[in-house]
PDB file of C-alpha atoms and ligand atoms in Angstrom:
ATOM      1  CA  UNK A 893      -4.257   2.026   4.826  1.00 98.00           C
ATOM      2  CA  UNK A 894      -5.542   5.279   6.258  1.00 98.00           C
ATOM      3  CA  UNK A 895      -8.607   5.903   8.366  1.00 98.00           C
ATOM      4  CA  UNK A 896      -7.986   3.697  11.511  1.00 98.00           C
ATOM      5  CA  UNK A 897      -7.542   6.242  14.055  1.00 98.00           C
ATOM      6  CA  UNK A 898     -11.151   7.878  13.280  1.00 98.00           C
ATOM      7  CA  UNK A 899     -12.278   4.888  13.244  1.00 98.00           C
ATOM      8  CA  UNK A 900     -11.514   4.313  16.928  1.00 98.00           C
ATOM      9  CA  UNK A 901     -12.315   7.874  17.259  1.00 98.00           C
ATOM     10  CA  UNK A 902     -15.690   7.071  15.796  1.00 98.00           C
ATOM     11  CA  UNK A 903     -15.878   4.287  18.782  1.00 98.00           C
ATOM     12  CA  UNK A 904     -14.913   6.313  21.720  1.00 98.00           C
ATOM     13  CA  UNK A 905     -11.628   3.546  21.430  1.00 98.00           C
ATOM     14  CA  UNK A 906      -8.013   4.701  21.770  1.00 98.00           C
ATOM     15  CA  UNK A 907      -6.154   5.018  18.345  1.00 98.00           C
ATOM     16  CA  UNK A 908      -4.362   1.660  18.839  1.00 98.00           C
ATOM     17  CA  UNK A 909      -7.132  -0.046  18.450  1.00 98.00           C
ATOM     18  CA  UNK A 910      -7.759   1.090  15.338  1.00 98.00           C
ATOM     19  CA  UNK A 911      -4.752  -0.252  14.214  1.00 98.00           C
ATOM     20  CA  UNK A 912      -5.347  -3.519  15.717  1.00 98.00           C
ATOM     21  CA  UNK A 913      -8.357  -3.813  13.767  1.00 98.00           C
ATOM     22  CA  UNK A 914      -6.761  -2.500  10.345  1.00 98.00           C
ATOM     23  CA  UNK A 915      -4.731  -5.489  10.938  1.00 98.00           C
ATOM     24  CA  UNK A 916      -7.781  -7.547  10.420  1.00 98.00           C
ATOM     25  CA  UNK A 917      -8.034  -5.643   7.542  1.00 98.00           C
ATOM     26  CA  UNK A 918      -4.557  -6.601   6.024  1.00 98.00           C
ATOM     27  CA  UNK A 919      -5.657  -9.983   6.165  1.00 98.00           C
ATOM     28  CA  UNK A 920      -8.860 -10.182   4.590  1.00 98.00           C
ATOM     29  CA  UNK A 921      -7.570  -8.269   1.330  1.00 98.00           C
ATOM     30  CA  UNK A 922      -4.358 -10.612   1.372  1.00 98.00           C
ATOM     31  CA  UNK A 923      -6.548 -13.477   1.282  1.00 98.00           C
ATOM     32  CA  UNK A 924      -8.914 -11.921  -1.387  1.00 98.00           C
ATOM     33  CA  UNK A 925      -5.693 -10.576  -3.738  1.00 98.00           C
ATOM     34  CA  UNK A 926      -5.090 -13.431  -5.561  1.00 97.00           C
ATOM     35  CA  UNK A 927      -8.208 -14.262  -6.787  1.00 98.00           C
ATOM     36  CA  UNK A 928      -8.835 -11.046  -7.804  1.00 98.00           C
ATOM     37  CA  UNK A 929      -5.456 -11.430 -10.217  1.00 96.00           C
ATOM     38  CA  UNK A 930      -3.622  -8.916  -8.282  1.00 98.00           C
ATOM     39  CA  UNK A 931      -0.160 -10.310  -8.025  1.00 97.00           C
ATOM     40  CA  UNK A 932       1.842  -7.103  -6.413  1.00 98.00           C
ATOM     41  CA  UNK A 933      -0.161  -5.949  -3.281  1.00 98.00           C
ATOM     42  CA  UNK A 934       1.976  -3.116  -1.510  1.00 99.00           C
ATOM     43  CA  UNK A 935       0.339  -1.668   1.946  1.00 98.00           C
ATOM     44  CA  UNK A 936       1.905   1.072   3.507  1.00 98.00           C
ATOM     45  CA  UNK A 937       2.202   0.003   6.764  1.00 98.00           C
ATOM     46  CA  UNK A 938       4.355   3.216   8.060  1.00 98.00           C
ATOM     47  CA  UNK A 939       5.397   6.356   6.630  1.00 98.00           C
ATOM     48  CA  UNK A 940       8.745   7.778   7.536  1.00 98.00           C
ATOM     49  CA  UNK A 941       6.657  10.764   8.908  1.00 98.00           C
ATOM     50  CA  UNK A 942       4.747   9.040  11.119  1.00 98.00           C
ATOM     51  CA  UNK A 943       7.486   8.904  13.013  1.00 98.00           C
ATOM     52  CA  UNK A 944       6.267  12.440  14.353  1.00 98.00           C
ATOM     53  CA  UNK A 945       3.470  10.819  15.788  1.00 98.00           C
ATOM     54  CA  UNK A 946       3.297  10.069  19.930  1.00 98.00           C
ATOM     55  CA  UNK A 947       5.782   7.793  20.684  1.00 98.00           C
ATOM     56  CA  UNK A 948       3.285   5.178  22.658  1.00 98.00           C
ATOM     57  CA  UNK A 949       1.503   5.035  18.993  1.00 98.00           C
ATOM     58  CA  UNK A 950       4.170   4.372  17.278  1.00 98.00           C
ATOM     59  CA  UNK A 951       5.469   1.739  19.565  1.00 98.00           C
ATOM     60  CA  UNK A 952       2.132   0.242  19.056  1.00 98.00           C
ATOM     61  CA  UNK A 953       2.304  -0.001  15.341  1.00 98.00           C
ATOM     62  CA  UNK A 954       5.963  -1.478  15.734  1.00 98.00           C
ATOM     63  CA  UNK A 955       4.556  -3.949  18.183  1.00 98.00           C
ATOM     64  CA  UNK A 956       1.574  -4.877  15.829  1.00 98.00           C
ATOM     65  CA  UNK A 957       3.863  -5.372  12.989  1.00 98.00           C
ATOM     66  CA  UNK A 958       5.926  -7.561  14.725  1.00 98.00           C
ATOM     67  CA  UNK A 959       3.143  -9.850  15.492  1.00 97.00           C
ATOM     68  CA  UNK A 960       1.865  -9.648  12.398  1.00 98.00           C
ATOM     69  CA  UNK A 961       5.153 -10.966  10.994  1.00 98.00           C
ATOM     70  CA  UNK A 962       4.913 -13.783  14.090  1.00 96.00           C
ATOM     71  CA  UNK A 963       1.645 -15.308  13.322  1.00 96.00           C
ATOM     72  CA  UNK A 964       0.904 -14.250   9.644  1.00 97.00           C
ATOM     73  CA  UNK A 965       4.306 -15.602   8.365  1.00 98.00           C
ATOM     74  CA  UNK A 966       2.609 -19.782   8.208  1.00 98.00           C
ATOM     75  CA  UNK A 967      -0.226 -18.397   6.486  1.00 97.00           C
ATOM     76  CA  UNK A 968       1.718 -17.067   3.946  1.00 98.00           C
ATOM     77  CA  UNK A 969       3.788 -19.720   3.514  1.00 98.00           C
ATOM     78  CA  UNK A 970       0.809 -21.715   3.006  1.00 98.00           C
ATOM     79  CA  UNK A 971      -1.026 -19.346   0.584  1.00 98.00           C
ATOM     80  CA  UNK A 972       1.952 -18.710  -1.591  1.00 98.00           C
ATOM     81  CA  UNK A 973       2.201 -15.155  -0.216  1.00 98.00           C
ATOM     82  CA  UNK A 974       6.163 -13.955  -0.755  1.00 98.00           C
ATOM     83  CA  UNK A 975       6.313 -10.936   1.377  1.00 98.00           C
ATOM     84  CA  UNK A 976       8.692  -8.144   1.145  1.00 98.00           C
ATOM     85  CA  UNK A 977       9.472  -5.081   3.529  1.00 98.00           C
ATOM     86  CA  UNK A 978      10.120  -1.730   1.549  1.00 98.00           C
ATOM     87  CA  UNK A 979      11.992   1.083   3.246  1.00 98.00           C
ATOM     88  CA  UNK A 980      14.462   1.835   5.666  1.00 98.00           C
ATOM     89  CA  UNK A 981      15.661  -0.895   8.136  1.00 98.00           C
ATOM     90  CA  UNK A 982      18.428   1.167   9.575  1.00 98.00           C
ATOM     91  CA  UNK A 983      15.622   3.300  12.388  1.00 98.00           C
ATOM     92  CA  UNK A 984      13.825  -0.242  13.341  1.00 98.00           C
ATOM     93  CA  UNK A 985      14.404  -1.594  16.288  1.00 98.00           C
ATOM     94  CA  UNK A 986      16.527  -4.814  16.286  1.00 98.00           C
ATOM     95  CA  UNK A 987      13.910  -7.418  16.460  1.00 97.00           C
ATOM     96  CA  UNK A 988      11.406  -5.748  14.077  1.00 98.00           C
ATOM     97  CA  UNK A 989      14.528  -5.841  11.866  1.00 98.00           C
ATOM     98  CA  UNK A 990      14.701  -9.653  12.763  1.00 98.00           C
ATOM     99  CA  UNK A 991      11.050 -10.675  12.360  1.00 98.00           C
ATOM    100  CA  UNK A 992      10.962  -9.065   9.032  1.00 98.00           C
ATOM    101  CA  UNK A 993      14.340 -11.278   7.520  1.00 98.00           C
ATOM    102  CA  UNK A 994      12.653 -14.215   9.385  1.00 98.00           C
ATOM    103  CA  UNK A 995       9.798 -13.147   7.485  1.00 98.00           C
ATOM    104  CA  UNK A 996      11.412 -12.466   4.145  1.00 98.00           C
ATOM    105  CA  UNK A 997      13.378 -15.409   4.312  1.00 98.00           C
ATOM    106  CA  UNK A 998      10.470 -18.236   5.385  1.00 98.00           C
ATOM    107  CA  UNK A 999       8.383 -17.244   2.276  1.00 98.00           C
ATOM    108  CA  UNK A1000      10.994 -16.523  -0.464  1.00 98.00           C
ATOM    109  CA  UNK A1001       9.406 -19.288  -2.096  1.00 98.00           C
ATOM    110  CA  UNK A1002       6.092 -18.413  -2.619  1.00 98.00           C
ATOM    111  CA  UNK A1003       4.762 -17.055  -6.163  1.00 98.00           C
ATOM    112  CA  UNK A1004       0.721 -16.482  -5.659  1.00 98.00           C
ATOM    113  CA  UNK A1005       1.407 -12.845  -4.179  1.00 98.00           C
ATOM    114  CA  UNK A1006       4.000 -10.645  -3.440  1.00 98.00           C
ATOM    115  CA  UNK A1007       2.960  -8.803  -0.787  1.00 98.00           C
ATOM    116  CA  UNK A1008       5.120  -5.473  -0.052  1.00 98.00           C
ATOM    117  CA  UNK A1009       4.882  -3.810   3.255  1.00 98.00           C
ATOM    118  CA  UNK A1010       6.205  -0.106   3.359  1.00 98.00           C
ATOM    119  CA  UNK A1011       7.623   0.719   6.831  1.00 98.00           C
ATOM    120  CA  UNK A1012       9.718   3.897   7.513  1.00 99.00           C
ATOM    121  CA  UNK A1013       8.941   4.352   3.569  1.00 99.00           C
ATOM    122  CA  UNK A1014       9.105   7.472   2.095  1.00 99.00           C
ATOM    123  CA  UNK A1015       9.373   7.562  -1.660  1.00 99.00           C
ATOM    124  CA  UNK A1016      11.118  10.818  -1.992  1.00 98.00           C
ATOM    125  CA  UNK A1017      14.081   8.718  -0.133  1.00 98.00           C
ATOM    126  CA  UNK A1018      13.508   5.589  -1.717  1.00 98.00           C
ATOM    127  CA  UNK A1019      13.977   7.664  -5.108  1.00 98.00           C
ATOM    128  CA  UNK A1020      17.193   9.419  -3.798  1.00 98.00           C
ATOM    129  CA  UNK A1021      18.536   6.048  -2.175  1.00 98.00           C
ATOM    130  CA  UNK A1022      17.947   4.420  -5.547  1.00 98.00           C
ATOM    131  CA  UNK A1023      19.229   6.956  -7.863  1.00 98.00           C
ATOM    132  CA  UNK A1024      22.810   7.040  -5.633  1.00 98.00           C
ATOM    133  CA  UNK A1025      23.217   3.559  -5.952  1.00 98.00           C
ATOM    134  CA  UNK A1026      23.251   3.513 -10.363  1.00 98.00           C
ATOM    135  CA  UNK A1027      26.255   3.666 -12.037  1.00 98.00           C
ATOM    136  CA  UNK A1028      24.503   5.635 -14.690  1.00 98.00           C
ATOM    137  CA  UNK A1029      20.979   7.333 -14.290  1.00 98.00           C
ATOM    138  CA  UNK A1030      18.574   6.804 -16.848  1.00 98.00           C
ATOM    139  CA  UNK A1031      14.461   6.258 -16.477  1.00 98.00           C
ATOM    140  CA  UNK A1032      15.190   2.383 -17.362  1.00 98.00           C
ATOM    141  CA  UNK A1033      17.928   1.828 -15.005  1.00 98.00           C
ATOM    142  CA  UNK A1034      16.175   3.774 -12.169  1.00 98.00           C
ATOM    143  CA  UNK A1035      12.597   1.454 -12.851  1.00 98.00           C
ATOM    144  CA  UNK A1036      14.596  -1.089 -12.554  1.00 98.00           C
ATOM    145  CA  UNK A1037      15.915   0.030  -8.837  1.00 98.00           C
ATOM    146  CA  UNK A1038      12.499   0.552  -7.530  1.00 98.00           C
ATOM    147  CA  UNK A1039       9.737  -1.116  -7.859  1.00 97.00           C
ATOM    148  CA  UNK A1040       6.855  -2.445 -10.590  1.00 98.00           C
ATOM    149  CA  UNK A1041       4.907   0.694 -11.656  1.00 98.00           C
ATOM    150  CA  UNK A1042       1.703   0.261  -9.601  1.00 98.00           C
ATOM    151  CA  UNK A1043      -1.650  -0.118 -12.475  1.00 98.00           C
ATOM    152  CA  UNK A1044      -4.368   1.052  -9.374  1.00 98.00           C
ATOM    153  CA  UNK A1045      -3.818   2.711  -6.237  1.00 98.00           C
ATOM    154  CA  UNK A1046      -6.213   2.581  -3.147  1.00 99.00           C
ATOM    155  CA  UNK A1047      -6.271   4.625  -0.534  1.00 98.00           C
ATOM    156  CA  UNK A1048      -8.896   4.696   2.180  1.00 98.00           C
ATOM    157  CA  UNK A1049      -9.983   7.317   4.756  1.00 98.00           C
ATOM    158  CA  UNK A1050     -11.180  10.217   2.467  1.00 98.00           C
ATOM    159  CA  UNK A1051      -8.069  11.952   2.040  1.00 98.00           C
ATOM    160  CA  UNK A1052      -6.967  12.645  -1.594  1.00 98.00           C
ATOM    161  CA  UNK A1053      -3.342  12.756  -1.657  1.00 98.00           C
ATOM    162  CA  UNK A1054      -0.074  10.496  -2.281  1.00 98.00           C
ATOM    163  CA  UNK A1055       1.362  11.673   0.753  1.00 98.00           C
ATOM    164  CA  UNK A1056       4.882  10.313  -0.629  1.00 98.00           C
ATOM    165  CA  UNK A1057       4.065   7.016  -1.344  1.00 98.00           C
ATOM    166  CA  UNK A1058       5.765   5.562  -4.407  1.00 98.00           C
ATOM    167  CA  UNK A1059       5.971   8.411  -6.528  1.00 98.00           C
ATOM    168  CA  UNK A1060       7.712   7.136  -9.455  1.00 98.00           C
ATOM    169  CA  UNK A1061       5.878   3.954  -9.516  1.00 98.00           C
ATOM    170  CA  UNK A1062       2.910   5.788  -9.588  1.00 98.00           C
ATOM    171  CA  UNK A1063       3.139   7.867 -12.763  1.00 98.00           C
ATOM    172  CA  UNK A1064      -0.141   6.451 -14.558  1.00 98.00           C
ATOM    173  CA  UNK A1065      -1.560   4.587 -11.653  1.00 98.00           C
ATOM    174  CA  UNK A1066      -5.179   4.893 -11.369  1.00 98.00           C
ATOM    175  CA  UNK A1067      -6.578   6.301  -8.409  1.00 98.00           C
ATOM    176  CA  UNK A1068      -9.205   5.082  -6.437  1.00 98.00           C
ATOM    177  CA  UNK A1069     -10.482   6.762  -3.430  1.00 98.00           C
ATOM    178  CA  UNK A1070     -13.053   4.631  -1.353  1.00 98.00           C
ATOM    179  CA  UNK A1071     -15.205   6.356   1.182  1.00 97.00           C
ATOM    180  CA  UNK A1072     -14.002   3.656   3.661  1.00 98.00           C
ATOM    181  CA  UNK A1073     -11.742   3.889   7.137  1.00 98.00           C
ATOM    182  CA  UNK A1074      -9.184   1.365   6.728  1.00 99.00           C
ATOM    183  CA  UNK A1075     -10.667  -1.167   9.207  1.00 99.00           C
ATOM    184  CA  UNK A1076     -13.882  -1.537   7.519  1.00 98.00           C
ATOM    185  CA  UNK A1077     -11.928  -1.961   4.483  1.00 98.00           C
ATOM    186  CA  UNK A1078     -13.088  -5.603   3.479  1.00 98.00           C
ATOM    187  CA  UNK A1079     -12.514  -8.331  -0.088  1.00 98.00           C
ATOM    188  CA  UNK A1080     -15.394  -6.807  -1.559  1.00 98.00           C
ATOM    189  CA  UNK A1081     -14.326  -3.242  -1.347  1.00 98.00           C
ATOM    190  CA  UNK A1082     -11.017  -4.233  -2.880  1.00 98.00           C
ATOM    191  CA  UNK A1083     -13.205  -6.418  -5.641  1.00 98.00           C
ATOM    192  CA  UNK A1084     -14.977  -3.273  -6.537  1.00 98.00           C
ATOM    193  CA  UNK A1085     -11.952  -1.193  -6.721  1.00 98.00           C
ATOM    194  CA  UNK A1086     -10.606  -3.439  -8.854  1.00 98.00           C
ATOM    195  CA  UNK A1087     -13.827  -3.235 -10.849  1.00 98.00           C
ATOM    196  CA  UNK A1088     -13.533   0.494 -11.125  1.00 98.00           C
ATOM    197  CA  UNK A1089      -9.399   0.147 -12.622  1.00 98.00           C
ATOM    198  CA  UNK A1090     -10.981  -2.604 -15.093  1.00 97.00           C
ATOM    199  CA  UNK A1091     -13.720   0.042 -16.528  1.00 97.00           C
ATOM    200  CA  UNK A1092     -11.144   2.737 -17.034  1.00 96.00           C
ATOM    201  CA  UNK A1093      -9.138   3.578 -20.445  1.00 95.00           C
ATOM    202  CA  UNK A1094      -5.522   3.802 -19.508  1.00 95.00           C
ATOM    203  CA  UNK A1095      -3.585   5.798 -22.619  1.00 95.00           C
ATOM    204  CA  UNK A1096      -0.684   6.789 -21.075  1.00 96.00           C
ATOM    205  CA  UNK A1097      -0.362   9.537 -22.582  1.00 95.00           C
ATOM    206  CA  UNK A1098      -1.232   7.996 -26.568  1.00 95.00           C
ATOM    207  CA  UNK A1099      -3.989   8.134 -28.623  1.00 91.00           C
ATOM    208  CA  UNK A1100      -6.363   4.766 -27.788  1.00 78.00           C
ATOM    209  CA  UNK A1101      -6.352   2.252 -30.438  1.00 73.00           C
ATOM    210  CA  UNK A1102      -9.555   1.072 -30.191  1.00 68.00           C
ATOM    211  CA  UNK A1103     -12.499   3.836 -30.772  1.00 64.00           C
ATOM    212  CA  UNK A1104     -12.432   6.648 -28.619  1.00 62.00           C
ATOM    213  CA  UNK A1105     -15.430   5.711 -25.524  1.00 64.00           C
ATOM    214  CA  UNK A1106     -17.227   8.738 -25.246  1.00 66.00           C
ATOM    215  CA  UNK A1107     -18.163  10.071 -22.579  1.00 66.00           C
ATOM    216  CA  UNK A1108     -21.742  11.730 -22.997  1.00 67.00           C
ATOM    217  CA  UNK A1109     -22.195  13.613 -19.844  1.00 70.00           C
ATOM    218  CA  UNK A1110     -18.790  15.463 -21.025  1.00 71.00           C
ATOM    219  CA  UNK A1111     -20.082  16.411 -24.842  1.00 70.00           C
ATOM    220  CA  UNK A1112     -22.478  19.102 -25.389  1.00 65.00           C
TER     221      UNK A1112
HETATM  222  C1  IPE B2402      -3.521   4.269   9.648  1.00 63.56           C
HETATM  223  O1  IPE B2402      -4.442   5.252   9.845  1.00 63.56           O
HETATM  224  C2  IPE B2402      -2.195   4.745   9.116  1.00 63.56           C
HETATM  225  C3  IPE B2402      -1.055   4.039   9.725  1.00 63.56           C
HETATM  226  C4  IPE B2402      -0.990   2.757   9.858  1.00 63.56           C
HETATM  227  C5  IPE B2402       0.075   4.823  10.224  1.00 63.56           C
HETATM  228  P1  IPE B2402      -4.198   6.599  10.626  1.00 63.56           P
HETATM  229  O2  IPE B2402      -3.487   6.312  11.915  1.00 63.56           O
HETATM  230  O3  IPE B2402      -3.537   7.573   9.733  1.00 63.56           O
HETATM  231  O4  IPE B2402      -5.682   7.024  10.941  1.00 63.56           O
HETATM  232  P2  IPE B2402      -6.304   8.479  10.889  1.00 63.56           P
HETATM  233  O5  IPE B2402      -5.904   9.104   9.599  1.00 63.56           O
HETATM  234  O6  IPE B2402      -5.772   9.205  12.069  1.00 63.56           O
HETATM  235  O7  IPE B2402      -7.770   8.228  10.967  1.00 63.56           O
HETATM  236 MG1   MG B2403      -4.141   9.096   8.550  1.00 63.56          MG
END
């Protein structure tokens, strides 16, 4: 979720309201996940960098979260929506850390999405906090400490990098870079993403089974 303080920027706004409207954002591609059969949606809400950032903006994104939690949490319920927060908990104040178990625990239940918010995520830590807590460290047992590799990854705003968001998950995840800021991000951009992943030949790393596709433009 990256491009919503240019977009404010953009609109002679202050950068918090580009955050309030990349919350509008979060909900139209929740609502569209499902029925586009994506059944792991994982935003990254927070980086454990942007902590660096002015404190008034970061109290703003902690504030926004929280009412996110407070007034998204019956929709979920209602939609089947399980949602998770990844990351640390132990830098939160105490009632973010209270809206998000209130959160966690009111739609345990549901199985249509499981929606994963990153806050005061970095994966490099994730990785490390994972890895110390395995009796013995192998590729399998670590996968099985993090999370579901991640099939297509999305990330608005024009910028080209991972900046340290699930690393490991991300070993053959397919990249898709849309020339959108976050809060214009809408269902049908996330469709056509998904459209892109579904026209690509994953390999990972073998030889494909069916024909080779070539690619013309590439053969001379
Ligand atoms: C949203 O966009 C990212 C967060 C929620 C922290 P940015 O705040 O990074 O927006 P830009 O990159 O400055 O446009
Ligand atoms: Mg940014």
């Amino acid at each position: 979720m990256d491009g919503n303080g240019r977009w404010a920027l953009a609109r002679r706004l202050p950068r918090i309201a580009g955050h309030r409207a990349g919350v509008e954002s979060v909900r139209r591609v929740v609502k569209a996940a499902p029925g586009l059969t994506i059944d792991v949606l994982t935003l990254f809400a927070f980086s454990s960098d942007n902590w660096r950032r002015p404190r008034a903006e970061v109290e703003g994104l902690m504030e926004l979260l929280g009412l996110y939690l407070a007034t998204e949490t019956e929709e979920c319920v209602r939609n089947g929506v399980r949602l998770q927060v990844i990351g640390r908990r132990d830098r939160l104040a105490a009632d973010v850390r209270a809206a998000i178990g209130r959160a966690e625990t009111a739609t345990a239940a549901g199985t249509r999405l499981r929606l994963r918010m990153a806050v005061d995520y970095s994966a490099r830590d994730a990785i490390l906090a994972a890895a110390r807590g395995l009796a013995e460290l192998s590729r399998e047992s670590l996968d099985g400490a993090l999370g579901p590799p991640v099939d297509l990854l999305i990330r608005t705003g024009g910028e080209r990098r991972l900046s340290d968001f699930l690393l490991w998950e991300c070993a053959y995840a397919e990249l898709v870079f849309p020339r959108v800021m976050w809060p214009d991000f809408g269902a049908e951009d996330l469709a056509s993403a998904v459209r892109d992943f579904r026209g690509r030949e994953r390999r990972f790393g073998a030889v494909p089974e069916v024909p080779v596709r070539l690619h013309e433009r590439w053969l001379r």
